[in-house]
CSV table of C-alpha atoms and ligand atoms in Angstrom, one decimal:
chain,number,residue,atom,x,y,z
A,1,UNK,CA,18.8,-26.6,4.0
A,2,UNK,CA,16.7,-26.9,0.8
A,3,UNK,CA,14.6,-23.8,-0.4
A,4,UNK,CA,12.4,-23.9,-3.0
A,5,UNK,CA,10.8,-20.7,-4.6
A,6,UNK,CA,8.1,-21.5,-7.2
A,7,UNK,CA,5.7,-19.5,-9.4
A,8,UNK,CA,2.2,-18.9,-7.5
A,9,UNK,CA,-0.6,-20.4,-9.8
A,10,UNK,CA,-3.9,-18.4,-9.2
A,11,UNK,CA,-6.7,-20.7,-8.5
A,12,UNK,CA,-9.8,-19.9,-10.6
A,13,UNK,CA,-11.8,-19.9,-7.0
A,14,UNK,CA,-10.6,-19.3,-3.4
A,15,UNK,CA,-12.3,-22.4,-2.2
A,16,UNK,CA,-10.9,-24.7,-5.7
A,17,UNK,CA,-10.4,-28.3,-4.9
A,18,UNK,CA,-6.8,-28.2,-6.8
A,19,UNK,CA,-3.4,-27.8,-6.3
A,20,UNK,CA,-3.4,-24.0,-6.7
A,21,UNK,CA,-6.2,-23.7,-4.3
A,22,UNK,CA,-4.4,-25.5,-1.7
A,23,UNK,CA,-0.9,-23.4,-2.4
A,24,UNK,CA,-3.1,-19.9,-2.6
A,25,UNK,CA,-4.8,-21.2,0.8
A,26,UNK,CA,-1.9,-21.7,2.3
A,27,UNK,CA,-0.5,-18.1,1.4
A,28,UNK,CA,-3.2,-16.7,2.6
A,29,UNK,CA,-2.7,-17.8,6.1
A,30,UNK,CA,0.8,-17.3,6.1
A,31,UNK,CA,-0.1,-13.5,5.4
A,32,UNK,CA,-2.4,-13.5,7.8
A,33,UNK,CA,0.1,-15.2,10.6
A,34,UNK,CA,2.9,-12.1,9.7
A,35,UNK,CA,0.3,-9.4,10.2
A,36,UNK,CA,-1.0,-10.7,13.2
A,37,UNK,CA,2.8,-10.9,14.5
A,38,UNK,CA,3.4,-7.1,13.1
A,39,UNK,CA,0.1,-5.5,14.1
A,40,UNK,CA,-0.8,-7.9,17.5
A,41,UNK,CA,-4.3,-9.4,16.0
A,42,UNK,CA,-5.5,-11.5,13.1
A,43,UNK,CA,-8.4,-8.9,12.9
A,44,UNK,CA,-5.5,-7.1,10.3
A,45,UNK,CA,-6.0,-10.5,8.1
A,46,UNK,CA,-7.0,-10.6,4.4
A,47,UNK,CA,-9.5,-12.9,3.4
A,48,UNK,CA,-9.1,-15.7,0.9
A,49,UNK,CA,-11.7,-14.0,-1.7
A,50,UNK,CA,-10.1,-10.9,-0.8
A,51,UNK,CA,-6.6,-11.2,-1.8
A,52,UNK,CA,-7.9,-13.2,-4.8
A,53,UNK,CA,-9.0,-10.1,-6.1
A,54,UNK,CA,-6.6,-8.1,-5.8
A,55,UNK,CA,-4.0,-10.1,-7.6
A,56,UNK,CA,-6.2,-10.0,-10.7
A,57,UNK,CA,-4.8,-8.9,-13.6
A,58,UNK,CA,-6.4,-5.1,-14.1
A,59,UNK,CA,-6.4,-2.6,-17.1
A,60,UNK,CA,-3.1,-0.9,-15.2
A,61,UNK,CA,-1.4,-3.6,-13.8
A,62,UNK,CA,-0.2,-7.4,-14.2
A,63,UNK,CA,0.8,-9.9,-11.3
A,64,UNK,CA,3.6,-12.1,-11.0
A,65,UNK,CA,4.2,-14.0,-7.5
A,66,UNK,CA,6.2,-16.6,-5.5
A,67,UNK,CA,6.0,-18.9,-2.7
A,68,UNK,CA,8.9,-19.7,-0.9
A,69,UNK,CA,9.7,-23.3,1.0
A,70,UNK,CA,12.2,-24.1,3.8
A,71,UNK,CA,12.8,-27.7,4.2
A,72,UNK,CA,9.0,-28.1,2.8
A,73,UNK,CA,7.5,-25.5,5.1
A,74,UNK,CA,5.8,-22.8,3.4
A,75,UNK,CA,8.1,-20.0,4.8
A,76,UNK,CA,7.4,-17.2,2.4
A,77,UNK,CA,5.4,-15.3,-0.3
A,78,UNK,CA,6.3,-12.3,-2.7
A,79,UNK,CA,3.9,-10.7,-4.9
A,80,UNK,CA,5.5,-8.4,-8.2
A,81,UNK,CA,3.7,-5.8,-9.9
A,82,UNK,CA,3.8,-5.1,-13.0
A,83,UNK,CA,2.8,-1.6,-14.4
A,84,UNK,CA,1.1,-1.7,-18.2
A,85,UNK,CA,0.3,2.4,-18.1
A,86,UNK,CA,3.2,3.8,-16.8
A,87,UNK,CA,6.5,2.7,-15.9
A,88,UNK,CA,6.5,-0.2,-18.0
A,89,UNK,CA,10.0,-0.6,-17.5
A,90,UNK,CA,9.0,-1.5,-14.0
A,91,UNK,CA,8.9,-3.9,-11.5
A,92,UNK,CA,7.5,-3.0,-7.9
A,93,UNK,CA,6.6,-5.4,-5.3
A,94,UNK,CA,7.2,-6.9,-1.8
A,95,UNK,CA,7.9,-10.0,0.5
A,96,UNK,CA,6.6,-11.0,3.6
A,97,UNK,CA,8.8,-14.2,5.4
A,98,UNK,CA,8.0,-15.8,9.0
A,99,UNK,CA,9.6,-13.9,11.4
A,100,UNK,CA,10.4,-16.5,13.1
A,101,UNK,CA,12.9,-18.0,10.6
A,102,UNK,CA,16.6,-17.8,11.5
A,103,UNK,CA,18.7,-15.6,10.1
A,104,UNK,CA,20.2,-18.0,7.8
A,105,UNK,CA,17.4,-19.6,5.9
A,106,UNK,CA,16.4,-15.7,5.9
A,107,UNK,CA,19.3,-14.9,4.2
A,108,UNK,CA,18.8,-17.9,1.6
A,109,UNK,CA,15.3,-17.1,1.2
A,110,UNK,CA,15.4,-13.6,0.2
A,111,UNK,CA,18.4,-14.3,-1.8
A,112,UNK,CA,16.2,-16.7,-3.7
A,113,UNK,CA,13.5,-14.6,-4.3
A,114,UNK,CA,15.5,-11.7,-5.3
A,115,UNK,CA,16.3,-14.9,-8.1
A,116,UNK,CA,12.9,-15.5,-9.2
A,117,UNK,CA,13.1,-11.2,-9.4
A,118,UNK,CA,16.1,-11.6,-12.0
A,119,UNK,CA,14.4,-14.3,-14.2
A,120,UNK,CA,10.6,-12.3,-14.4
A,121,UNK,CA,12.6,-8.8,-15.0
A,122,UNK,CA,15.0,-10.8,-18.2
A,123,UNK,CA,11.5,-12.5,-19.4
A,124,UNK,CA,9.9,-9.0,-19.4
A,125,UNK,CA,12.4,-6.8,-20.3
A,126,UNK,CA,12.2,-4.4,-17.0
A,127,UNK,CA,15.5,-3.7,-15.6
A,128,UNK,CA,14.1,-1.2,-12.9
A,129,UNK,CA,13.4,-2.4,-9.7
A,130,UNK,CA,11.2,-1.7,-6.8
A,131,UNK,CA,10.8,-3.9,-3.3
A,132,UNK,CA,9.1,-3.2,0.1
A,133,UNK,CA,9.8,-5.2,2.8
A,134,UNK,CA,9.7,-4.9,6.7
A,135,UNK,CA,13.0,-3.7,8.3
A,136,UNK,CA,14.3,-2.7,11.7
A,137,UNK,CA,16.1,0.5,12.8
A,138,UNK,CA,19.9,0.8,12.0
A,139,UNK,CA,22.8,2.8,10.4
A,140,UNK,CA,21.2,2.9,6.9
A,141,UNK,CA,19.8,6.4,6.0
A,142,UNK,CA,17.2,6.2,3.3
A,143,UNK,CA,17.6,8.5,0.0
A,144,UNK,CA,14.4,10.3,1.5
A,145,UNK,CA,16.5,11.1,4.9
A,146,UNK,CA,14.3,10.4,7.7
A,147,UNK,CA,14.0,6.7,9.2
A,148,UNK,CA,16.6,3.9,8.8
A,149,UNK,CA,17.1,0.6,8.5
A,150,UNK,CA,19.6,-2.4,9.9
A,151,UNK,CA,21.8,-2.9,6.4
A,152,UNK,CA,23.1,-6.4,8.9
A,153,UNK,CA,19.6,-7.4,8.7
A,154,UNK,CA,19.0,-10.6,6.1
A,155,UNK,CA,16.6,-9.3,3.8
A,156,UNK,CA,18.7,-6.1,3.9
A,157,UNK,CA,21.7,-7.8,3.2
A,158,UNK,CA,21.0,-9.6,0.4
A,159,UNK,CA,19.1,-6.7,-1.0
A,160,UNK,CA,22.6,-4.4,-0.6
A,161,UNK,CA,24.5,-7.4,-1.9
A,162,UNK,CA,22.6,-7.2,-5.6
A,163,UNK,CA,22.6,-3.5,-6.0
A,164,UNK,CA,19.8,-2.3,-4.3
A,165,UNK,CA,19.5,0.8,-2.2
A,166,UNK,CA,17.3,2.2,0.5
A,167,UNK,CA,15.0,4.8,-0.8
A,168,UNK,CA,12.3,5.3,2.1
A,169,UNK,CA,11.4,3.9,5.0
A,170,UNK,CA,7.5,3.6,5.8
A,171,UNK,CA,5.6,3.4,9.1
A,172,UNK,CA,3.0,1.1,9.0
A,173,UNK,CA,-0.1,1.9,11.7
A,174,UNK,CA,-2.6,0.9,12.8
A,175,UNK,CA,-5.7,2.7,14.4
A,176,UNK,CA,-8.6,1.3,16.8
A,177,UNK,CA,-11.9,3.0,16.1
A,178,UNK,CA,-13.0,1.8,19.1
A,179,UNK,CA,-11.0,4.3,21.2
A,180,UNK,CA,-12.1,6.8,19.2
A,181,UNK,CA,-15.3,7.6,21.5
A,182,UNK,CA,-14.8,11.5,21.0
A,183,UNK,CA,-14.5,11.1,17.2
A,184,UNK,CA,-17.5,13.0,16.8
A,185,UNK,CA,-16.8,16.1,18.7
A,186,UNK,CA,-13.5,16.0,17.6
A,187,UNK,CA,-15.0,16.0,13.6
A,188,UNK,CA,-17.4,18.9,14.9
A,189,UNK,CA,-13.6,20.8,15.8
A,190,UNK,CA,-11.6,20.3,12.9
A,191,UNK,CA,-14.0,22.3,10.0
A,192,UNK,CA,-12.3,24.7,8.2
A,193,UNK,CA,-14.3,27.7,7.0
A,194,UNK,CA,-14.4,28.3,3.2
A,195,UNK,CA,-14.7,24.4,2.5
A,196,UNK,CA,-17.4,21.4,2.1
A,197,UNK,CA,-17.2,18.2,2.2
A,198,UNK,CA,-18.7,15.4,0.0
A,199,UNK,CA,-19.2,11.9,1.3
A,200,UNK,CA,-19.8,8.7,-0.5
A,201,UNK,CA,-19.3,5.4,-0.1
A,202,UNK,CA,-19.0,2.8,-3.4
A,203,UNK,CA,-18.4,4.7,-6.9
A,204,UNK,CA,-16.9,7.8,-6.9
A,205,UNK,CA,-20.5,10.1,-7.7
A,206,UNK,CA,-20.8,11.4,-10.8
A,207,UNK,CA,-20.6,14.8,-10.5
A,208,UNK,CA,-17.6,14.5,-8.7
A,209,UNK,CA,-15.2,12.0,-10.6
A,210,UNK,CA,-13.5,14.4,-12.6
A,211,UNK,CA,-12.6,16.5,-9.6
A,212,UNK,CA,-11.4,13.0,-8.4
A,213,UNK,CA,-9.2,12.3,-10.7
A,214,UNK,CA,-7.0,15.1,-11.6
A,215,UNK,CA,-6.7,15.2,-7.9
A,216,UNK,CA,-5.3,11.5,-8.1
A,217,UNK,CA,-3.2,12.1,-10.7
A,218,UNK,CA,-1.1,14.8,-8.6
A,219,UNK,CA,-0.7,11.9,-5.9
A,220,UNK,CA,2.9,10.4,-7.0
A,221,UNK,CA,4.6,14.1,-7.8
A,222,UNK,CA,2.5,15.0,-4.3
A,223,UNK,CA,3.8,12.7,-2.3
A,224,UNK,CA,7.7,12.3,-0.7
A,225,UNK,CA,9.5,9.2,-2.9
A,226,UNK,CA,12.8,9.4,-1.8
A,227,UNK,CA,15.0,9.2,-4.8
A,228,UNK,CA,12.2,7.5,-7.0
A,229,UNK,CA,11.3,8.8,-10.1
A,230,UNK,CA,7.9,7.5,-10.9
A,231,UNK,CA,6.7,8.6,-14.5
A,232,UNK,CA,2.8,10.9,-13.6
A,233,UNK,CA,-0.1,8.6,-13.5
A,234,UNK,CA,-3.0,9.6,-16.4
A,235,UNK,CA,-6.5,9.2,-15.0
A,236,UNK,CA,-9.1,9.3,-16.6
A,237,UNK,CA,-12.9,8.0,-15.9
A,238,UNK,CA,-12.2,4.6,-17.5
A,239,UNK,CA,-9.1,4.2,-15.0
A,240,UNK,CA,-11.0,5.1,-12.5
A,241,UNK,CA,-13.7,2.9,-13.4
A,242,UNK,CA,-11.1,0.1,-13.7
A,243,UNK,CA,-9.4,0.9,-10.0
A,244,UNK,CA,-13.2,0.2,-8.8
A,245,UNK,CA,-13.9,-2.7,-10.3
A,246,UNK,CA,-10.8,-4.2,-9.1
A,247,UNK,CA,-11.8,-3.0,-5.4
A,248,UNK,CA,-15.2,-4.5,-5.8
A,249,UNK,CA,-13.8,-7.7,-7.3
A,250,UNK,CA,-11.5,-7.7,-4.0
A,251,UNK,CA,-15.0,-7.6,-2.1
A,252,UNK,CA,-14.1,-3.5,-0.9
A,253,UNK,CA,-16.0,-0.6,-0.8
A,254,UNK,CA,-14.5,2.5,-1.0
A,255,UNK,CA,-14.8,5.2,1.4
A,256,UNK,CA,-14.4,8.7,0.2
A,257,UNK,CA,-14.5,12.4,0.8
A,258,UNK,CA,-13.4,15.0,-0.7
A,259,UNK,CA,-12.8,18.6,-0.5
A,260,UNK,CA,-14.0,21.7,-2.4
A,261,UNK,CA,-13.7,25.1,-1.9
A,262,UNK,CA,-17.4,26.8,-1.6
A,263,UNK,CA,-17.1,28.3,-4.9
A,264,UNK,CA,-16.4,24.2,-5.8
A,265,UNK,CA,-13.3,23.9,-6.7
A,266,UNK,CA,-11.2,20.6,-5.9
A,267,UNK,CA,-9.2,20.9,-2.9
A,268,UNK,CA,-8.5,18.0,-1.3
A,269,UNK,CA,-9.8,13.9,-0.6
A,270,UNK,CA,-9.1,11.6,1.3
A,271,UNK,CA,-10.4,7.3,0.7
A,272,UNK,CA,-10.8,4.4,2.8
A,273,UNK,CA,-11.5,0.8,1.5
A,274,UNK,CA,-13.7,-0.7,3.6
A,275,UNK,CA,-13.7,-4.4,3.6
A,276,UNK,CA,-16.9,-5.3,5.6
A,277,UNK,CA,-14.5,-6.9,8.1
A,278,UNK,CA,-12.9,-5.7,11.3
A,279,UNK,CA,-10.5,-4.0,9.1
A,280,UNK,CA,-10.3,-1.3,6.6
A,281,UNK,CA,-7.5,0.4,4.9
A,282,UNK,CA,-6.5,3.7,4.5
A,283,UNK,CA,-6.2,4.8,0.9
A,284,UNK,CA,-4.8,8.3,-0.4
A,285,UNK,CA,-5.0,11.6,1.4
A,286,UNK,CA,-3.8,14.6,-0.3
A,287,UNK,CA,-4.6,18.8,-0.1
A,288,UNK,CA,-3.7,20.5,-3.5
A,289,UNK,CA,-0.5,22.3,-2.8
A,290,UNK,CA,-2.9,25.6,-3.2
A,291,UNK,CA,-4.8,24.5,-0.3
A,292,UNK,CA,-2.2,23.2,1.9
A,293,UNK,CA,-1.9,24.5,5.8
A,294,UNK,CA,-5.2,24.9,7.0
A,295,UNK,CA,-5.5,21.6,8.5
A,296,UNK,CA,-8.1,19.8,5.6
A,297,UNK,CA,-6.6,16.9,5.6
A,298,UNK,CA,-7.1,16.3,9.2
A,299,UNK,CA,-10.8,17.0,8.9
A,300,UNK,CA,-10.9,14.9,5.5
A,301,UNK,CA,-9.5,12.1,7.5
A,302,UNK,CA,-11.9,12.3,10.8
A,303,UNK,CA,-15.3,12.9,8.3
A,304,UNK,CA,-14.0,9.9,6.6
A,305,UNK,CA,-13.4,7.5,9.8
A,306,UNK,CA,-16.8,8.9,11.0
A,307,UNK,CA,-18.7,7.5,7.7
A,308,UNK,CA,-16.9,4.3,8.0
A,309,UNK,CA,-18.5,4.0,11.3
A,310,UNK,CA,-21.2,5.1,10.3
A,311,UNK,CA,-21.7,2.8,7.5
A,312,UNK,CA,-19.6,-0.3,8.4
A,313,UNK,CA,-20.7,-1.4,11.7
A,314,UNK,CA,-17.7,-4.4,12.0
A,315,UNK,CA,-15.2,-1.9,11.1
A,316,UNK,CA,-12.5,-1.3,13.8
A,317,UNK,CA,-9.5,-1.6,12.9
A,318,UNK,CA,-7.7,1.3,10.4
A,319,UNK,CA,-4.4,0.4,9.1
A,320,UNK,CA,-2.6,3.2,7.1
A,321,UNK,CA,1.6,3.2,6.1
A,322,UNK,CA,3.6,6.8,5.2
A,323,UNK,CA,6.9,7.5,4.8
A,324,UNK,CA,8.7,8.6,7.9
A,325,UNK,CA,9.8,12.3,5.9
A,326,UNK,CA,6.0,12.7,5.6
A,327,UNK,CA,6.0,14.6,8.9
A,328,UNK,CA,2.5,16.4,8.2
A,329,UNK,CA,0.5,13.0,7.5
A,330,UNK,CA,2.2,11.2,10.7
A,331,UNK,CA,1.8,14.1,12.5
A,332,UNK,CA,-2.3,14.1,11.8
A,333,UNK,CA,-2.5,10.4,12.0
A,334,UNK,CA,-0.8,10.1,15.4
A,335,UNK,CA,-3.3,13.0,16.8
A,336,UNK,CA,-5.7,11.2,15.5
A,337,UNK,CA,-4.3,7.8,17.3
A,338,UNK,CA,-3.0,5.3,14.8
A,339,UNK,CA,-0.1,4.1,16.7
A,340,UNK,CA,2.8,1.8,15.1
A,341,UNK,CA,3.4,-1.4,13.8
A,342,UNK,CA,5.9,-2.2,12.1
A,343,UNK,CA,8.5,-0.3,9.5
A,344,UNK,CA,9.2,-1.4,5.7
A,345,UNK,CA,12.3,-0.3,3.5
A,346,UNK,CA,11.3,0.7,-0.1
A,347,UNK,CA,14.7,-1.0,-2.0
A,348,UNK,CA,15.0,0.4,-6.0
A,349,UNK,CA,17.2,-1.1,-8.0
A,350,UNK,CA,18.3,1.2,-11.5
A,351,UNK,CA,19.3,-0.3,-14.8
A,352,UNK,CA,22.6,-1.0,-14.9
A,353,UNK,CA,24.0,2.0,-17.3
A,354,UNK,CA,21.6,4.3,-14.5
A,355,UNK,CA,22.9,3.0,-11.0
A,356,UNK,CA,26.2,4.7,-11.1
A,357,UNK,CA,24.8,8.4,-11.9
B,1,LIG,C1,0.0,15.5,4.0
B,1,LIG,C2,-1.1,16.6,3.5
B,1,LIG,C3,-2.3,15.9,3.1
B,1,LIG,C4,-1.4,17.5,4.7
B,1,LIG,O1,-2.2,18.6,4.3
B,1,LIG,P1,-2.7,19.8,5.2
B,1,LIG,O2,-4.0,19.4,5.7
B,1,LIG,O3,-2.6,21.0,4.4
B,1,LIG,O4,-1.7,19.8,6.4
B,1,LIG,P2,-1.3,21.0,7.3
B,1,LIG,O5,-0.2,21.8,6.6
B,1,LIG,O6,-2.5,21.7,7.7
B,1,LIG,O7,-0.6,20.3,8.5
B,1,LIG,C5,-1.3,19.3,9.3
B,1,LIG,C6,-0.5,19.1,10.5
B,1,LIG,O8,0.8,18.6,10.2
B,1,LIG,C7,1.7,19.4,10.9
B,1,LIG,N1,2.9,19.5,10.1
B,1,LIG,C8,3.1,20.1,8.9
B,1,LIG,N2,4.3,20.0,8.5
B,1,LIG,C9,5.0,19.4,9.5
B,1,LIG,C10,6.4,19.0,9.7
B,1,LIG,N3,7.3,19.3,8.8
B,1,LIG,N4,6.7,18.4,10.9
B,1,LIG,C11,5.8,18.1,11.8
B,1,LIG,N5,4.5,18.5,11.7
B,1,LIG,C12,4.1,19.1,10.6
B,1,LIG,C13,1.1,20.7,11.1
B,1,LIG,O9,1.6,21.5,12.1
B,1,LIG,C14,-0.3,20.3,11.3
B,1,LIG,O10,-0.5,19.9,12.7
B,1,LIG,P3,-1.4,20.8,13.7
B,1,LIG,O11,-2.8,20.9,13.0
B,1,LIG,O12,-1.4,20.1,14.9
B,1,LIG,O13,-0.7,22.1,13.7
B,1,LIG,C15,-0.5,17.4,2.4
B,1,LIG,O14,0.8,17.9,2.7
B,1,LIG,C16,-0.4,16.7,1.1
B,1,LIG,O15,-1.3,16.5,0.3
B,1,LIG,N6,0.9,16.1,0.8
B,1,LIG,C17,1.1,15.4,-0.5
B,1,LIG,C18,0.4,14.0,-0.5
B,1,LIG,C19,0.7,13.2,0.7
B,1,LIG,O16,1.9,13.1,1.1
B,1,LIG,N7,-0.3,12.5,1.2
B,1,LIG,C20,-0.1,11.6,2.4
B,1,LIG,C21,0.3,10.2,2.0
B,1,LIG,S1,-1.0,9.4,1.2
């Protein structure tokens, strides 16, 4: 068996007549082929301009990927992020291999990747490591303590086997709007007296993007991590004017709504990128702690599928992913009907000096 992992090459164009081209075409539909297995249709697929975008280098973050070959066969792809804002000592990325392979070349493969891992993380200096990738149920209990994953599994295997361990473990759904045929009344339900909400779709409206962004900037102390220690995330208009370029780059438009009190103070928002597809992805949600157990976030969530509709007639499919210990979101989200596709681990590796404390 002869794997070979190589450095992806970004075309200039999707469509380039080159080398690269061929190699980033060929990723593409691989990606496509694994979602269509985890979520039961290609609809869930990324276009070619799409996923060009978002592996753009951006004003917060550089990209670093691999393909992976079994006997020739294009079997594999990871994409590696690399922070330039905050945790610079950082890597944080994923993999995504046929399901189909056996258990073996699985094996081989992800212990090959989690090379190519070693060699960007020495030629960068960043000895801290984070990885997602799908897993299935089993005797490991995440850091985060809900969920768990098969340790026998390959990629989990040779993730245990070079010091990683299992911080999270994320549900990734999927909703169909068209089943949502009461959506309407059900928005008309869920308002919650003392609060408006602000739509938009595009640019976060000026009048608003301050409120925006502090709100952001709570997200990764916000939200459950497991035993991940994320340094807080500084926003500011220019990031945020850099996080929308890169979505309109991608060919996205986000979907957004927000909270505020009616005296107008920030409570809440909630974004979906929209993709002008069949598919659109669920973004952020978060209710400032202040505002928490009144059921906002539900309502954020239904005004916000409602002017995706609304505005993005091909839209259907919703994907979102949480982590199984964020019992309130997948408790909205399943009322709501997003039902599930598949599960992913989140793997961190510590420096050395740092993994025995
Ligand atoms: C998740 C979050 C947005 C929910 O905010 P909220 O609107 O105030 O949520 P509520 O407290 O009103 O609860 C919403 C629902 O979850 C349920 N819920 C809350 N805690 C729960 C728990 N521990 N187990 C099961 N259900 C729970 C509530 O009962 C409620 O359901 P109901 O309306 O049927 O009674 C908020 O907790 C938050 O901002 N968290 C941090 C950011 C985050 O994790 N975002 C999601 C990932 S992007």
């Amino acid at each position: 068996m002869n794997i070979a992992v190589e450095r992806l090459v970004l075309p200039a164009t999707w469509d380039e007549d080159s080398e690269a081209g061929r190699v980033f075409r060929a990723v593409v539909d691989l990606t496509r082929d694994i979602r269509a297995h985890y979520y039961g249709t290609p609809a869930v697929a990324y276009d070619p301009p799409e996923l060009l975008g978002l592996l753009q280098r951006s004003a917060t973050e550089r990209f670093v990927g691999f393909t992976a070959a079994v006997d020739g066969r294009l079997v594999g792809r990871a994409l590696l992020w690399l922070p330039l804002r905050e945790n610079t000592t950082m890597i944080e990325g994923s993999w995504l291999l046929a399901p189909g392979l056996d258990a073996a070349a699985h094996a081989a493969t992800a212990s090959a990747l989690l090379d190519a891992l070693d060699t960007v993380a020495d030629a960068e200096a960043r000895p801290w490591h984070l990885l997602e990738v799908p897993c299935t149920p089993g005797r490991l209990v995440p850091a985060g303590g809900v969920g768990s994953a098969d340790p026998d599994a390959p990629d989990a295997a040779a993730l245990l086997a070079r010091g990683f361990t299992l911080q999270q473990v994320y549900r990734y759904q999927v909703a169909d709007l068209a089943a949502l045929t009461d959506l309407d009344a059900r928005l008309a339900a869920a308002l919650v007296p003392g609060y408006r909400l602000v739509t938009w779709t595009g640019r976060v409206p000026e009048p608003h993007r301050g409120a925006f962004c502090a709100l952001v900037a709570t997200m990764d102390r916000e939200v459950p991590t497991g035993g991940v220690q994320y340094e807080a995330q500084h926003w500011d208009d220019a990031r945020l004017a850099a996080f929308e370029d890169t979505l309109e780059r991608a060919g996205r438009t986000l979907v957004g709504t927000l909270a505020l009190t009616d005296a107008g103070e920030p409570a809440g928002y909630t974004e979906l990128m929209a993709t002008g597809r069949a598919v659109a992805h669920q973004g952020d949600t978060l209710v400032a702690p202040a505002h928490r157990g009144r059921r906002l976030a539900r309502w954020l969530k239904l005004a916000n599928l409602a002017q995706l509709r609304a505005g993005f007639g091909a839209a259907r499919w919703v994907t979102t992913d949480n982590a199984e210990e964020n019992a309130a979101m997948l408790a909205i989200n399943e009322s709501i009907g997003f039902t599930t596709a598949l599960h992913e681990g989140l793997w961190q590796r510590l420096p050395a000096p740092e993994r025995s404390r």
